[in-house]
Amino acid sequence: MVDRVHAWHPEVPAVREVYHASFEHAYPLHAHDVWTAMLVDEGAVAYGLDRSSHIAAPGAVTLLPPGVPHDGRSTVDGRIYRKRVVYFDPAWLPAEAVGRSVVHPTVRDPRATAAARRIHAALALPGDLLAAEHWTLALRGRILAHLGPSTVASRDTPLARRLRALIDDRFTESFTLSEIATAWGAHPSHLTRSFTRTYGIAPHQYVLSRRIDLARRLLVDGIRPSDAAAQAGFHDQAHLTRHFRRVLGTTPGAFGPSAGR
């Protein structure tokens, strides 16, 4: 049961969206196209990131890189957790930081945690967007220090990269893996195996993740659910609502501009 969901787009450079929630929803496997910095204020969240298990708990910043699949659930059945999330542009951190962040997603640096909290505090006060920008830069610096100079290359193959680029360009459209495989001279099963082995998420799950992210942003911008569904590539509003409930634990209406205020 959702207790509270509040999402909005602040006018802060590099920040895509801010999302506050309090619930016990279990997220299925999904991926974002942005960097995610999460604070857990109450409870704890168990999550898998690229086939490894982690715990997000108060006192640390959890960093989730773009394109890497993850899930999430309360560590205690029936207990809610409260979280505050900032979604940053893909270019907020260098691309080579993705591999390192997969291995070290928990940032226990107290200065990083303080900077993340100050971002949310500044966003709560009218006229403090410049302060919020300052703290996003401070958080970036602490995260880069946490990740260190060496990076771990993420698993990748040319075919999987090619399919992911196509999905990123066409995820709002209707297409089949069979037609792509035919055009590329490959078998659909090989495409699926290559993508899933490389990114840890099946192509159809990745498409759904991209569509949900886009629909959520459109809803926060004030687009009606029926229009957001169409623009994001869902068959209709009911299709959007069904997947919103499954993935986000709430309905599209919770993300309207006045929701949660």
Tab-separated table of N, CA and C in Angstrom, residues 149-241:
chain	number	residue	atom	x	y	z
A	149	PRO	N	40.044	6.097	-9.034
A	149	PRO	CA	40.499	6.297	-10.409
A	149	PRO	C	40.311	5.093	-11.305
A	150	SER	N	40.322	3.884	-10.726
A	150	SER	CA	40.186	2.702	-11.572
A	150	SER	C	38.727	2.362	-11.760
A	151	THR	N	38.387	1.886	-12.924
A	151	THR	CA	37.025	1.478	-13.222
A	151	THR	C	37.036	0.058	-13.727
A	152	VAL	N	35.904	-0.612	-13.565
A	152	VAL	CA	35.746	-1.973	-14.040
A	152	VAL	C	34.870	-1.938	-15.274
A	153	ALA	N	35.383	-2.427	-16.352
A	153	ALA	CA	34.603	-2.391	-17.598
A	153	ALA	C	33.383	-3.278	-17.466
A	154	SER	N	32.234	-2.770	-17.866
A	154	SER	CA	31.020	-3.575	-17.825
A	154	SER	C	31.036	-4.582	-18.969
A	155	ARG	N	30.397	-5.737	-18.737
A	155	ARG	CA	30.304	-6.742	-19.785
A	155	ARG	C	29.562	-6.169	-20.978
A	156	ASP	N	30.036	-6.481	-22.144
A	156	ASP	CA	29.427	-5.895	-23.320
A	156	ASP	C	29.790	-6.740	-24.535
A	157	THR	N	28.974	-6.689	-25.548
A	157	THR	CA	29.267	-7.285	-26.838
A	157	THR	C	28.770	-6.322	-27.898
A	158	PRO	N	29.392	-6.329	-29.075
A	158	PRO	CA	28.935	-5.420	-30.138
A	158	PRO	C	27.462	-5.608	-30.495
A	159	LEU	N	27.000	-6.858	-30.536
A	159	LEU	CA	25.602	-7.104	-30.906
A	159	LEU	C	24.656	-6.560	-29.842
A	160	ALA	N	24.985	-6.787	-28.567
A	160	ALA	CA	24.140	-6.274	-27.494
A	160	ALA	C	24.133	-4.754	-27.492
A	161	ARG	N	25.293	-4.140	-27.700
A	161	ARG	CA	25.353	-2.676	-27.768
A	161	ARG	C	24.485	-2.157	-28.906
A	162	ARG	N	24.546	-2.832	-30.028
A	162	ARG	CA	23.773	-2.406	-31.194
A	162	ARG	C	22.278	-2.499	-30.917
A	163	LEU	N	21.851	-3.597	-30.282
A	163	LEU	CA	20.431	-3.748	-29.964
A	163	LEU	C	19.995	-2.716	-28.937
A	164	ARG	N	20.825	-2.466	-27.950
A	164	ARG	CA	20.448	-1.462	-26.942
A	164	ARG	C	20.322	-0.077	-27.569
A	165	ALA	N	21.220	0.277	-28.474
A	165	ALA	CA	21.130	1.576	-29.144
A	165	ALA	C	19.839	1.678	-29.949
A	166	LEU	N	19.461	0.582	-30.602
A	166	LEU	CA	18.213	0.603	-31.367
A	166	LEU	C	17.014	0.768	-30.443
A	167	ILE	N	17.017	0.035	-29.321
A	167	ILE	CA	15.908	0.156	-28.371
A	167	ILE	C	15.818	1.578	-27.831
A	168	ASP	N	16.965	2.162	-27.495
A	168	ASP	CA	16.964	3.525	-26.973
A	168	ASP	C	16.374	4.515	-27.976
A	169	ASP	N	16.554	4.240	-29.257
A	169	ASP	CA	16.016	5.114	-30.295
A	169	ASP	C	14.536	4.849	-30.580
A	170	ARG	N	14.086	3.607	-30.325
A	170	ARG	CA	12.758	3.211	-30.805
A	170	ARG	C	11.851	2.625	-29.731
A	171	PHE	N	12.159	2.824	-28.441
A	171	PHE	CA	11.398	2.116	-27.413
A	171	PHE	C	9.931	2.528	-27.341
A	172	THR	N	9.563	3.676	-27.895
A	172	THR	CA	8.149	4.071	-27.904
A	172	THR	C	7.405	3.473	-29.093
A	173	GLU	N	8.112	2.810	-29.994
A	173	GLU	CA	7.496	2.241	-31.188
A	173	GLU	C	7.152	0.772	-30.962
A	174	SER	N	6.361	0.224	-31.880
A	174	SER	CA	6.071	-1.209	-31.867
A	174	SER	C	7.031	-1.902	-32.824
A	175	PHE	N	7.745	-2.881	-32.334
A	175	PHE	CA	8.645	-3.658	-33.184
A	175	PHE	C	8.839	-5.022	-32.554
A	176	THR	N	9.384	-5.959	-33.320
A	176	THR	CA	9.658	-7.301	-32.820
A	176	THR	C	11.134	-7.618	-32.976
A	177	LEU	N	11.622	-8.494	-32.112
A	177	LEU	CA	13.006	-8.933	-32.234
A	177	LEU	C	13.206	-9.733	-33.518
A	178	SER	N	12.158	-10.414	-33.970
A	178	SER	CA	12.275	-11.211	-35.192
A	178	SER	C	12.591	-10.335	-36.393
A	179	GLU	N	11.911	-9.184	-36.495
A	179	GLU	CA	12.160	-8.323	-37.653
A	179	GLU	C	13.550	-7.691	-37.568
A	180	ILE	N	14.006	-7.378	-36.353
A	180	ILE	CA	15.355	-6.847	-36.191
A	180	ILE	C	16.390	-7.914	-36.538
A	181	ALA	N	16.158	-9.134	-36.035
A	181	ALA	CA	17.093	-10.222	-36.303
A	181	ALA	C	17.190	-10.510	-37.798
A	182	THR	N	16.057	-10.482	-38.487
A	182	THR	CA	16.057	-10.720	-39.923
A	182	THR	C	16.876	-9.660	-40.649
A	183	ALA	N	16.685	-8.396	-40.243
A	183	ALA	CA	17.417	-7.303	-40.890
A	183	ALA	C	18.918	-7.401	-40.617
A	184	TRP	N	19.286	-7.963	-39.476
A	184	TRP	CA	20.697	-8.040	-39.102
A	184	TRP	C	21.331	-9.379	-39.439
A	185	GLY	N	20.547	-10.318	-39.960
A	185	GLY	CA	21.078	-11.633	-40.282
A	185	GLY	C	21.419	-12.458	-39.066
A	186	ALA	N	20.654	-12.275	-37.998
A	186	ALA	CA	20.876	-13.022	-36.757
A	186	ALA	C	19.588	-13.739	-36.370
A	187	HIS	N	19.683	-14.631	-35.392
A	187	HIS	CA	18.488	-15.320	-34.895
A	187	HIS	C	17.951	-14.558	-33.685
A	188	PRO	N	16.619	-14.433	-33.550
A	188	PRO	CA	16.049	-13.718	-32.397
A	188	PRO	C	16.531	-14.257	-31.056
A	189	SER	N	16.692	-15.566	-30.952
A	189	SER	CA	17.161	-16.147	-29.690
A	189	SER	C	18.573	-15.689	-29.369
A	190	HIS	N	19.398	-15.578	-30.415
A	190	HIS	CA	20.770	-15.117	-30.199
A	190	HIS	C	20.782	-13.662	-29.746
A	191	LEU	N	19.915	-12.839	-30.344
A	191	LEU	CA	19.804	-11.441	-29.925
A	191	LEU	C	19.430	-11.356	-28.442
A	192	THR	N	18.421	-12.120	-28.063
A	192	THR	CA	17.943	-12.078	-26.680
A	192	THR	C	19.015	-12.557	-25.710
A	193	ARG	N	19.674	-13.651	-26.038
A	193	ARG	CA	20.724	-14.182	-25.152
A	193	ARG	C	21.873	-13.196	-25.007
A	194	SER	N	22.284	-12.602	-26.133
A	194	SER	CA	23.404	-11.659	-26.095
A	194	SER	C	23.072	-10.453	-25.225
A	195	PHE	N	21.877	-9.895	-25.405
A	195	PHE	CA	21.470	-8.718	-24.640
A	195	PHE	C	21.351	-9.061	-23.158
A	196	THR	N	20.691	-10.165	-22.856
A	196	THR	CA	20.460	-10.545	-21.463
A	196	THR	C	21.768	-10.882	-20.759
A	197	ARG	N	22.675	-11.578	-21.443
A	197	ARG	CA	23.960	-11.923	-20.857
A	197	ARG	C	24.799	-10.673	-20.581
A	198	THR	N	24.717	-9.695	-21.482
A	198	THR	CA	25.524	-8.485	-21.348
A	198	THR	C	24.989	-7.546	-20.286
A	199	TYR	N	23.661	-7.335	-20.282
A	199	TYR	CA	23.084	-6.309	-19.407
A	199	TYR	C	22.302	-6.857	-18.222
A	200	GLY	N	22.097	-8.173	-18.167
A	200	GLY	CA	21.410	-8.754	-17.028
A	200	GLY	C	19.917	-8.515	-17.003
A	201	ILE	N	19.357	-8.118	-18.114
A	201	ILE	CA	17.921	-7.866	-18.216
A	201	ILE	C	17.490	-8.205	-19.640
A	202	ALA	N	16.310	-8.784	-19.790
A	202	ALA	CA	15.838	-9.169	-21.114
A	202	ALA	C	15.442	-7.934	-21.916
A	203	PRO	N	15.528	-7.996	-23.238
A	203	PRO	CA	15.173	-6.826	-24.052
A	203	PRO	C	13.788	-6.271	-23.767
A	204	HIS	N	12.788	-7.155	-23.595
A	204	HIS	CA	11.432	-6.642	-23.369
A	204	HIS	C	11.327	-5.929	-22.024
A	205	GLN	N	12.089	-6.397	-21.023
A	205	GLN	CA	12.086	-5.717	-19.726
A	205	GLN	C	12.752	-4.345	-19.829
A	206	TYR	N	13.790	-4.267	-20.632
A	206	TYR	CA	14.478	-2.991	-20.822
A	206	TYR	C	13.568	-1.998	-21.532
A	207	VAL	N	12.852	-2.464	-22.550
A	207	VAL	CA	11.898	-1.598	-23.253
A	207	VAL	C	10.861	-1.072	-22.272
A	208	LEU	N	10.317	-1.960	-21.440
A	208	LEU	CA	9.300	-1.548	-20.470
A	208	LEU	C	9.868	-0.527	-19.492
A	209	SER	N	11.103	-0.715	-19.050
A	209	SER	CA	11.725	0.234	-18.126
A	209	SER	C	11.819	1.618	-18.745
A	210	ARG	N	12.243	1.682	-20.004
A	210	ARG	CA	12.360	2.963	-20.682
A	210	ARG	C	10.994	3.620	-20.838
A	211	ARG	N	9.974	2.832	-21.169
A	211	ARG	CA	8.628	3.392	-21.349
A	211	ARG	C	8.072	3.923	-20.035
A	212	ILE	N	8.287	3.197	-18.953
A	212	ILE	CA	7.792	3.646	-17.651
A	212	ILE	C	8.497	4.926	-17.224
A	213	ASP	N	9.805	4.992	-17.424
A	213	ASP	CA	10.540	6.212	-17.081
A	213	ASP	C	9.988	7.413	-17.837
A	214	LEU	N	9.766	7.241	-19.153
A	214	LEU	CA	9.256	8.346	-19.957
A	214	LEU	C	7.851	8.738	-19.511
A	215	ALA	N	6.981	7.754	-19.305
A	215	ALA	CA	5.610	8.051	-18.889
A	215	ALA	C	5.598	8.791	-17.553
A	216	ARG	N	6.443	8.374	-16.628
A	216	ARG	CA	6.492	9.040	-15.317
A	216	ARG	C	6.878	10.505	-15.469
A	217	ARG	N	7.862	10.780	-16.313
A	217	ARG	CA	8.283	12.168	-16.518
A	217	ARG	C	7.183	12.993	-17.170
A	218	LEU	N	6.486	12.403	-18.113
A	218	LEU	CA	5.387	13.113	-18.764
A	218	LEU	C	4.280	13.427	-17.767
A	219	LEU	N	3.974	12.470	-16.890
A	219	LEU	CA	2.931	12.679	-15.885
A	219	LEU	C	3.313	13.794	-14.921
A	220	VAL	N	4.568	13.808	-14.504
A	220	VAL	CA	5.028	14.869	-13.606
A	220	VAL	C	4.927	16.230	-14.286
A	221	ASP	N	5.098	16.253	-15.603
A	221	ASP	CA	4.982	17.502	-16.365
A	221	ASP	C	3.534	17.918	-16.602
A	222	GLY	N	2.577	17.115	-16.136
A	222	GLY	CA	1.169	17.485	-16.260
A	222	GLY	C	0.434	16.863	-17.434
A	223	ILE	N	1.078	15.937	-18.144
A	223	ILE	CA	0.412	15.260	-19.257
A	223	ILE	C	-0.617	14.277	-18.705
A	224	ARG	N	-1.789	14.215	-19.324
A	224	ARG	CA	-2.828	13.285	-18.879
A	224	ARG	C	-2.355	11.842	-19.043
A	225	PRO	N	-2.796	10.930	-18.150
A	225	PRO	CA	-2.363	9.538	-18.248
A	225	PRO	C	-2.608	8.903	-19.614
A	226	SER	N	-3.746	9.188	-20.229
A	226	SER	CA	-4.027	8.593	-21.534
A	226	SER	C	-3.040	9.075	-22.585
A	227	ASP	N	-2.693	10.358	-22.533
A	227	ASP	CA	-1.729	10.904	-23.492
A	227	ASP	C	-0.310	10.418	-23.180
A	228	ALA	N	0.023	10.342	-21.881
A	228	ALA	CA	1.346	9.842	-21.504
A	228	ALA	C	1.517	8.396	-21.957
A	229	ALA	N	0.454	7.609	-21.821
A	229	ALA	CA	0.509	6.213	-22.266
A	229	ALA	C	0.812	6.138	-23.758
A	230	ALA	N	0.119	6.944	-24.539
A	230	ALA	CA	0.318	6.916	-25.991
A	230	ALA	C	1.723	7.385	-26.364
A	231	GLN	N	2.180	8.457	-25.738
A	231	GLN	CA	3.495	9.004	-26.089
A	231	GLN	C	4.643	8.082	-25.660
A	232	ALA	N	4.428	7.309	-24.602
A	232	ALA	CA	5.487	6.437	-24.095
A	232	ALA	C	5.483	5.058	-24.747
A	233	GLY	N	4.495	4.793	-25.603
A	233	GLY	CA	4.490	3.531	-26.322
A	233	GLY	C	3.610	2.455	-25.743
A	234	PHE	N	2.783	2.790	-24.735
A	234	PHE	CA	1.851	1.800	-24.197
A	234	PHE	C	0.612	1.699	-25.091
A	235	HIS	N	-0.022	0.534	-25.049
A	235	HIS	CA	-1.191	0.311	-25.911
A	235	HIS	C	-2.328	1.268	-25.564
A	236	ASP	N	-2.557	1.466	-24.268
A	236	ASP	CA	-3.597	2.384	-23.819
A	236	ASP	C	-3.338	2.699	-22.341
A	237	GLN	N	-4.233	3.473	-21.749
A	237	GLN	CA	-4.036	3.872	-20.354
A	237	GLN	C	-4.074	2.675	-19.413
A	238	ALA	N	-4.938	1.695	-19.708
A	238	ALA	CA	-5.018	0.507	-18.856
A	238	ALA	C	-3.702	-0.262	-18.878
A	239	HIS	N	-3.077	-0.319	-20.043
A	239	HIS	CA	-1.776	-0.980	-20.172
A	239	HIS	C	-0.732	-0.261	-19.323
A	240	LEU	N	-0.729	1.060	-19.393
A	240	LEU	CA	0.182	1.861	-18.579
A	240	LEU	C	-0.071	1.625	-17.093
A	241	THR	N	-1.326	1.679	-16.685
A	241	THR	CA	-1.676	1.523	-15.269
A	241	THR	C	-1.246	0.162	-14.743
